[in-house]
Amino acid sequence: MRVMVLDDEPLVLRDLMEILREAEPEQEYFDFTSPREALEFARTQPIDVAFLDIELGTMNGVVLAGELRELQPSLRVIFVTSYERYALDAFHIHANGYLLKPVAPEDIRREWEFLRGNGEERAAREDGGRAQGTAVRGEIRVRTFGGFEVYVDGVPLTFKRAKSKELLAYLVDRRGSSVTLREAANILFEDGIYHAGRRSYMQTIYAELRSALAAVGAERMLRKQHNSYAVDPKAFDCDSYRYLNGDLMAINNYRNDYMICYSWSEYSMGAMEERRRGETYS
């Protein structure tokens, strides 16, 4: 893959390039300290992935990501920054990742794992599905560290509404425990008001969530009984679930960055920190 790397601090850029090449030496890298130079490059050269700092002096990295995607809509963007406060902005533009400095090689490998997916396995499944005349149901992976993303056969799931994505994130956070739409609305809307219009809106959000999952054969993630809603934790792989089950790789990958795009995740993050402290002192 062709990879753009941008940081306006030359020494920081050099260190990041070393880590990237250590983690993924087979990729083709193009490094920049100037956002304008990066844009000019992207006007004429194809880029698959961009690792971008956010505070770039002359331009905000989130704005730059938007301009890069106008030039190359399929570009996948991972932000590498020292600040958590930009996470909401990053995920509003559907960033593929959000890494906090200092970045370690295992952080980069984790991002590449989600970016790359398993193309050969997916192709085999698709061919098999077409041959049998049945719907293709791919591997579902959920990332909660560094934000929230859902991947089906390595491809990020897209949502028409940000609130549909946030509802799914909240259901994943509940780990199979059921909630009503009213309970979910109290989390997704901080004013706590649940009138008829909001009830209708929540029903629309859930319907669009089901539609997005069904379009990629992943609707099995959801369970609905009467007026309660939940995910089926057995239907997908999730980094935080593996963390809570004691998976060493997941534990090593955690960087105090559980669903940092949502303020309501702080309670669960606190519980995860309690677990980490217990493991440290046991």
PDB file of C-alpha atoms in Angstrom, residues 9 29 37-38 45 63 116 145 225-226 251:
ATOM      1  CA  GLU A   9       7.737  18.410  13.599  1.00  0.00           C
ATOM      2  CA  TYR A  29       5.850   5.486   2.556  1.00  0.00           C
ATOM      3  CA  GLU A  37       2.864  19.721   0.044  1.00  0.00           C
ATOM      4  CA  ALA A  38       0.889  16.667   1.120  1.00  0.00           C
ATOM      5  CA  GLN A  45      -0.471  10.407  -6.743  1.00  0.00           C
ATOM      6  CA  VAL A  63      -9.622  19.717   7.907  1.00  0.00           C
ATOM      7  CA  ARG A 116      -5.943  -4.844   5.894  1.00  0.00           C
ATOM      8  CA  PHE A 145      -9.816   0.980  21.525  1.00  0.00           C
ATOM      9  CA  GLN A 225     -37.135  -8.999  22.322  1.00  0.00           C
ATOM     10  CA  HIS A 226     -40.373  -7.086  22.791  1.00  0.00           C
ATOM     11  CA  ILE A 251      -4.425  -6.055  27.322  1.00  0.00           C
TER      12      ILE A 251
END
